[in-house]
Amino acid sequence: VQLVESGGGLVQAGGSLRLSCTASGGTFGRYTVGWFRQAPGKEREFTAAISGWGRSAIKYADSVKGRFTISRDNAKNTVSLEMNNLTPEDTAVYYCAGDLNLIVGLMHTANQYDYWGQGTQVTVSS
């Protein structure tokens, strides 16, 4: 499966962005999809994930709970990440990742995902 992120950009603190991860080449609804981010000089970190196979289990990193919402539209092969009340600390390259057989308990673990997009830059100015 191929994953392509879109929706990044520059926004002021307190603003919102909606990222999309669009898939091709697989039965998308079966895939667990996660969003990760990497800020300059920092390791890639988990942001949010949603399971596949109709279970739709959802996990969020503590740092984004209550501000970010992940959702999926399998008919459109898309997983979205709605980001509200953004802060400069949210500035990073955001990646979506997919895996067909990932258990819910490992959705937050980057090295468990087999497929990755190229990333989209999110910059939040103060």
mmCIF file with all atom_site columns, C-alpha atoms in Angstrom:
data_model
loop_
_atom_site.group_PDB
_atom_site.id
_atom_site.type_symbol
_atom_site.label_atom_id
_atom_site.label_alt_id
_atom_site.label_comp_id
_atom_site.label_asym_id
_atom_site.label_entity_id
_atom_site.label_seq_id
_atom_site.pdbx_PDB_ins_code
_atom_site.Cartn_x
_atom_site.Cartn_y
_atom_site.Cartn_z
_atom_site.occupancy
_atom_site.B_iso_or_equiv
_atom_site.pdbx_formal_charge
_atom_site.auth_seq_id
_atom_site.auth_comp_id
_atom_site.auth_asym_id
_atom_site.auth_atom_id
_atom_site.pdbx_PDB_model_num
ATOM 1   C CA . VAL A 1 1   ? 0.000   0.000  0.000  1.00 0.00 ? 1   VAL A CA 1
ATOM 2   C CA . GLN A 1 2   ? 1.184   3.536  -0.743 1.00 0.00 ? 2   GLN A CA 1
ATOM 3   C CA . LEU A 1 3   ? 0.444   6.371  1.661  1.00 0.00 ? 3   LEU A CA 1
ATOM 4   C CA . VAL A 1 4   ? 0.405   10.081 0.857  1.00 0.00 ? 4   VAL A CA 1
ATOM 5   C CA . GLU A 1 5   ? -0.019  12.817 3.454  1.00 0.00 ? 5   GLU A CA 1
ATOM 6   C CA . SER A 1 6   ? -1.484  16.224 2.736  1.00 0.00 ? 6   SER A CA 1
ATOM 7   C CA . GLY A 1 7   ? -2.807  19.235 4.598  1.00 0.00 ? 7   GLY A CA 1
ATOM 8   C CA . GLY A 1 8   ? 0.283   20.515 6.331  1.00 0.00 ? 8   GLY A CA 1
ATOM 9   C CA . GLY A 1 9   ? 1.211   24.156 6.398  1.00 0.00 ? 9   GLY A CA 1
ATOM 10  C CA . LEU A 1 10  ? 1.897   27.213 8.496  1.00 0.00 ? 10  LEU A CA 1
ATOM 11  C CA . VAL A 1 11  ? -0.594  28.250 11.163 1.00 0.00 ? 11  VAL A CA 1
ATOM 12  C CA . GLN A 1 12  ? -0.570  30.567 14.133 1.00 0.00 ? 12  GLN A CA 1
ATOM 13  C CA . ALA A 1 13  ? -0.730  29.260 17.669 1.00 0.00 ? 13  ALA A CA 1
ATOM 14  C CA . GLY A 1 14  ? -4.283  28.446 18.608 1.00 0.00 ? 14  GLY A CA 1
ATOM 15  C CA . GLY A 1 15  ? -5.180  27.632 15.043 1.00 0.00 ? 15  GLY A CA 1
ATOM 16  C CA . SER A 1 16  ? -6.224  24.393 13.381 1.00 0.00 ? 16  SER A CA 1
ATOM 17  C CA . LEU A 1 17  ? -5.140  22.132 10.566 1.00 0.00 ? 17  LEU A CA 1
ATOM 18  C CA . ARG A 1 18  ? -6.542  18.958 9.102  1.00 0.00 ? 18  ARG A CA 1
ATOM 19  C CA . LEU A 1 19  ? -4.097  16.390 7.800  1.00 0.00 ? 19  LEU A CA 1
ATOM 20  C CA . SER A 1 20  ? -5.101  13.607 5.452  1.00 0.00 ? 20  SER A CA 1
ATOM 21  C CA . CYS A 1 21  ? -3.458  10.285 4.718  1.00 0.00 ? 21  CYS A CA 1
ATOM 22  C CA . THR A 1 22  ? -4.667  8.771  1.463  1.00 0.00 ? 22  THR A CA 1
ATOM 23  C CA . ALA A 1 23  ? -3.879  5.186  0.594  1.00 0.00 ? 23  ALA A CA 1
ATOM 24  C CA . SER A 1 24  ? -3.690  3.266  -2.626 1.00 0.00 ? 24  SER A CA 1
ATOM 25  C CA . GLY A 1 25  ? -2.823  -0.267 -3.533 1.00 0.00 ? 25  GLY A CA 1
ATOM 26  C CA . GLY A 1 26  ? -4.421  -2.208 -0.703 1.00 0.00 ? 26  GLY A CA 1
ATOM 27  C CA . THR A 1 27  ? -7.628  -3.002 1.156  1.00 0.00 ? 27  THR A CA 1
ATOM 28  C CA . PHE A 1 28  ? -7.357  0.101  3.228  1.00 0.00 ? 28  PHE A CA 1
ATOM 29  C CA . GLY A 1 29  ? -10.118 -0.650 5.697  1.00 0.00 ? 29  GLY A CA 1
ATOM 30  C CA . ARG A 1 30  ? -8.096  -3.542 7.087  1.00 0.00 ? 30  ARG A CA 1
ATOM 31  C CA . TYR A 1 31  ? -5.084  -1.410 7.941  1.00 0.00 ? 31  TYR A CA 1
ATOM 32  C CA . THR A 1 32  ? -4.249  0.131  11.250 1.00 0.00 ? 32  THR A CA 1
ATOM 33  C CA . VAL A 1 33  ? -3.124  3.684  10.522 1.00 0.00 ? 33  VAL A CA 1
ATOM 34  C CA . GLY A 1 34  ? -1.017  5.799  12.794 1.00 0.00 ? 34  GLY A CA 1
ATOM 35  C CA . TRP A 1 35  ? 0.181   9.372  12.766 1.00 0.00 ? 35  TRP A CA 1
ATOM 36  C CA . PHE A 1 36  ? 3.675   10.112 14.010 1.00 0.00 ? 36  PHE A CA 1
ATOM 37  C CA . ARG A 1 37  ? 5.632   13.324 14.080 1.00 0.00 ? 37  ARG A CA 1
ATOM 38  C CA . GLN A 1 38  ? 9.258   14.309 14.163 1.00 0.00 ? 38  GLN A CA 1
ATOM 39  C CA . ALA A 1 39  ? 10.523  17.700 15.212 1.00 0.00 ? 39  ALA A CA 1
ATOM 40  C CA . PRO A 1 40  ? 14.042  18.877 14.318 1.00 0.00 ? 40  PRO A CA 1
ATOM 41  C CA . GLY A 1 41  ? 16.619  17.196 16.523 1.00 0.00 ? 41  GLY A CA 1
ATOM 42  C CA . LYS A 1 42  ? 14.052  14.906 18.128 1.00 0.00 ? 42  LYS A CA 1
ATOM 43  C CA . GLU A 1 43  ? 13.014  11.322 17.690 1.00 0.00 ? 43  GLU A CA 1
ATOM 44  C CA . ARG A 1 44  ? 9.874   10.365 15.866 1.00 0.00 ? 44  ARG A CA 1
ATOM 45  C CA . GLU A 1 45  ? 6.981   10.223 18.304 1.00 0.00 ? 45  GLU A CA 1
ATOM 46  C CA . PHE A 1 46  ? 3.545   8.723  18.298 1.00 0.00 ? 46  PHE A CA 1
ATOM 47  C CA . THR A 1 47  ? 0.604   11.083 17.898 1.00 0.00 ? 47  THR A CA 1
ATOM 48  C CA . ALA A 1 48  ? -2.557  9.090  17.181 1.00 0.00 ? 48  ALA A CA 1
ATOM 49  C CA . ALA A 1 49  ? -3.701  5.814  15.649 1.00 0.00 ? 49  ALA A CA 1
ATOM 50  C CA . ILE A 1 50  ? -6.855  4.077  14.563 1.00 0.00 ? 50  ILE A CA 1
ATOM 51  C CA . SER A 1 51  ? -7.220  0.362  14.050 1.00 0.00 ? 51  SER A CA 1
ATOM 52  C CA . GLY A 1 52  ? -8.568  -1.418 10.997 1.00 0.00 ? 52  GLY A CA 1
ATOM 53  C CA . TRP A 1 53  ? -10.805 -4.406 10.398 1.00 0.00 ? 53  TRP A CA 1
ATOM 54  C CA . GLY A 1 54  ? -13.835 -2.428 11.512 1.00 0.00 ? 54  GLY A CA 1
ATOM 55  C CA . ARG A 1 55  ? -12.737 -2.273 15.133 1.00 0.00 ? 55  ARG A CA 1
ATOM 56  C CA . SER A 1 56  ? -11.807 1.431  15.035 1.00 0.00 ? 56  SER A CA 1
ATOM 57  C CA . ALA A 1 57  ? -9.927  1.375  18.305 1.00 0.00 ? 57  ALA A CA 1
ATOM 58  C CA . ILE A 1 58  ? -8.289  4.765  18.795 1.00 0.00 ? 58  ILE A CA 1
ATOM 59  C CA . LYS A 1 59  ? -5.256  5.889  20.754 1.00 0.00 ? 59  LYS A CA 1
ATOM 60  C CA . TYR A 1 60  ? -3.771  9.316  21.331 1.00 0.00 ? 60  TYR A CA 1
ATOM 61  C CA . ALA A 1 61  ? -0.532  10.529 22.785 1.00 0.00 ? 61  ALA A CA 1
ATOM 62  C CA . ASP A 1 62  ? -1.102  12.371 26.041 1.00 0.00 ? 62  ASP A CA 1
ATOM 63  C CA . SER A 1 63  ? 0.305   15.532 24.495 1.00 0.00 ? 63  SER A CA 1
ATOM 64  C CA . VAL A 1 64  ? -2.506  15.746 21.933 1.00 0.00 ? 64  VAL A CA 1
ATOM 65  C CA . LYS A 1 65  ? -5.490  14.332 23.809 1.00 0.00 ? 65  LYS A CA 1
ATOM 66  C CA . GLY A 1 66  ? -8.426  16.694 23.684 1.00 0.00 ? 66  GLY A CA 1
ATOM 67  C CA . ARG A 1 67  ? -6.886  18.679 20.818 1.00 0.00 ? 67  ARG A CA 1
ATOM 68  C CA . PHE A 1 68  ? -6.401  16.150 18.013 1.00 0.00 ? 68  PHE A CA 1
ATOM 69  C CA . THR A 1 69  ? -9.009  13.829 16.518 1.00 0.00 ? 69  THR A CA 1
ATOM 70  C CA . ILE A 1 70  ? -8.256  10.907 14.243 1.00 0.00 ? 70  ILE A CA 1
ATOM 71  C CA . SER A 1 71  ? -10.900 9.457  11.946 1.00 0.00 ? 71  SER A CA 1
ATOM 72  C CA . ARG A 1 72  ? -11.131 7.301  8.888  1.00 0.00 ? 72  ARG A CA 1
ATOM 73  C CA . ASP A 1 73  ? -13.275 7.111  5.771  1.00 0.00 ? 73  ASP A CA 1
ATOM 74  C CA . ASN A 1 74  ? -12.648 3.735  4.222  1.00 0.00 ? 74  ASN A CA 1
ATOM 75  C CA . ALA A 1 75  ? -14.768 4.553  1.184  1.00 0.00 ? 75  ALA A CA 1
ATOM 76  C CA . LYS A 1 76  ? -12.278 7.312  0.394  1.00 0.00 ? 76  LYS A CA 1
ATOM 77  C CA . ASN A 1 77  ? -9.215  5.355  1.580  1.00 0.00 ? 77  ASN A CA 1
ATOM 78  C CA . THR A 1 78  ? -8.400  8.225  3.891  1.00 0.00 ? 78  THR A CA 1
ATOM 79  C CA . VAL A 1 79  ? -7.462  8.718  7.511  1.00 0.00 ? 79  VAL A CA 1
ATOM 80  C CA . SER A 1 80  ? -7.638  12.271 8.790  1.00 0.00 ? 80  SER A CA 1
ATOM 81  C CA . LEU A 1 81  ? -6.059  14.014 11.731 1.00 0.00 ? 81  LEU A CA 1
ATOM 82  C CA . GLU A 1 82  ? -7.931  17.099 12.884 1.00 0.00 ? 82  GLU A CA 1
ATOM 83  C CA . MET A 1 83  ? -5.594  19.277 14.924 1.00 0.00 ? 83  MET A CA 1
ATOM 84  C CA . ASN A 1 84  ? -6.991  22.094 17.046 1.00 0.00 ? 84  ASN A CA 1
ATOM 85  C CA . ASN A 1 85  ? -5.501  24.581 19.484 1.00 0.00 ? 85  ASN A CA 1
ATOM 86  C CA . LEU A 1 86  ? -2.073  24.106 17.962 1.00 0.00 ? 86  LEU A CA 1
ATOM 87  C CA . THR A 1 87  ? 1.019   25.267 19.789 1.00 0.00 ? 87  THR A CA 1
ATOM 88  C CA . PRO A 1 88  ? 4.601   25.823 18.592 1.00 0.00 ? 88  PRO A CA 1
ATOM 89  C CA . GLU A 1 89  ? 5.456   22.496 20.255 1.00 0.00 ? 89  GLU A CA 1
ATOM 90  C CA . ASP A 1 90  ? 3.324   20.785 17.605 1.00 0.00 ? 90  ASP A CA 1
ATOM 91  C CA . THR A 1 91  ? 5.717   21.933 14.892 1.00 0.00 ? 91  THR A CA 1
ATOM 92  C CA . ALA A 1 92  ? 7.065   18.844 13.152 1.00 0.00 ? 92  ALA A CA 1
ATOM 93  C CA . VAL A 1 93  ? 6.954   16.718 10.057 1.00 0.00 ? 93  VAL A CA 1
ATOM 94  C CA . TYR A 1 94  ? 3.887   14.529 10.364 1.00 0.00 ? 94  TYR A CA 1
ATOM 95  C CA . TYR A 1 95  ? 3.936   11.035 8.931  1.00 0.00 ? 95  TYR A CA 1
ATOM 96  C CA . CYS A 1 96  ? 1.186   8.527  8.480  1.00 0.00 ? 96  CYS A CA 1
ATOM 97  C CA . ALA A 1 97  ? 1.946   4.851  8.707  1.00 0.00 ? 97  ALA A CA 1
ATOM 98  C CA . GLY A 1 98  ? -0.009  1.706  7.996  1.00 0.00 ? 98  GLY A CA 1
ATOM 99  C CA . ASP A 1 99  ? 0.080   -1.914 8.967  1.00 0.00 ? 99  ASP A CA 1
ATOM 100 C CA . LEU A 1 100 ? -2.187  -4.815 8.184  1.00 0.00 ? 100 LEU A CA 1
ATOM 101 C CA . ASN A 1 101 ? -1.723  -6.987 11.250 1.00 0.00 ? 101 ASN A CA 1
ATOM 102 C CA . LEU A 1 102 ? -0.938  -4.613 14.073 1.00 0.00 ? 102 LEU A CA 1
ATOM 103 C CA . ILE A 1 103 ? -2.530  -5.386 17.393 1.00 0.00 ? 103 ILE A CA 1
ATOM 104 C CA . VAL A 1 104 ? -4.190  -2.583 19.311 1.00 0.00 ? 104 VAL A CA 1
ATOM 105 C CA . GLY A 1 105 ? -1.627  -2.709 22.075 1.00 0.00 ? 105 GLY A CA 1
ATOM 106 C CA . LEU A 1 106 ? 1.198   -1.831 19.667 1.00 0.00 ? 106 LEU A CA 1
ATOM 107 C CA . MET A 1 107 ? -0.499  0.937  17.680 1.00 0.00 ? 107 MET A CA 1
ATOM 108 C CA . HIS A 1 108 ? 1.768   3.527  19.312 1.00 0.00 ? 108 HIS A CA 1
ATOM 109 C CA . THR A 1 109 ? 4.984   1.776  18.258 1.00 0.00 ? 109 THR A CA 1
ATOM 110 C CA . ALA A 1 110 ? 6.580   3.188  15.113 1.00 0.00 ? 110 ALA A CA 1
ATOM 111 C CA . ASN A 1 111 ? 8.746   0.202  14.268 1.00 0.00 ? 111 ASN A CA 1
ATOM 112 C CA . GLN A 1 112 ? 5.680   -2.039 14.080 1.00 0.00 ? 112 GLN A CA 1
ATOM 113 C CA . TYR A 1 113 ? 4.384   -0.275 10.971 1.00 0.00 ? 113 TYR A CA 1
ATOM 114 C CA . ASP A 1 114 ? 5.356   -1.588 7.559  1.00 0.00 ? 114 ASP A CA 1
ATOM 115 C CA . TYR A 1 115 ? 4.249   1.311  5.359  1.00 0.00 ? 115 TYR A CA 1
ATOM 116 C CA . TRP A 1 116 ? 5.058   5.002  5.634  1.00 0.00 ? 116 TRP A CA 1
ATOM 117 C CA . GLY A 1 117 ? 4.250   8.163  3.774  1.00 0.00 ? 117 GLY A CA 1
ATOM 118 C CA . GLN A 1 118 ? 6.755   10.872 2.933  1.00 0.00 ? 118 GLN A CA 1
ATOM 119 C CA . GLY A 1 119 ? 5.508   13.286 5.568  1.00 0.00 ? 119 GLY A CA 1
ATOM 120 C CA . THR A 1 120 ? 3.956   16.723 5.594  1.00 0.00 ? 120 THR A CA 1
ATOM 121 C CA . GLN A 1 121 ? 5.363   19.756 7.389  1.00 0.00 ? 121 GLN A CA 1
ATOM 122 C CA . VAL A 1 122 ? 3.327   21.459 10.087 1.00 0.00 ? 122 VAL A CA 1
ATOM 123 C CA . THR A 1 123 ? 4.677   24.738 11.420 1.00 0.00 ? 123 THR A CA 1
ATOM 124 C CA . VAL A 1 124 ? 2.979   26.596 14.246 1.00 0.00 ? 124 VAL A CA 1
ATOM 125 C CA . SER A 1 125 ? 4.122   30.161 14.842 1.00 0.00 ? 125 SER A CA 1
ATOM 126 C CA . SER A 1 126 ? 3.872   31.850 18.219 1.00 0.00 ? 126 SER A CA 1
#
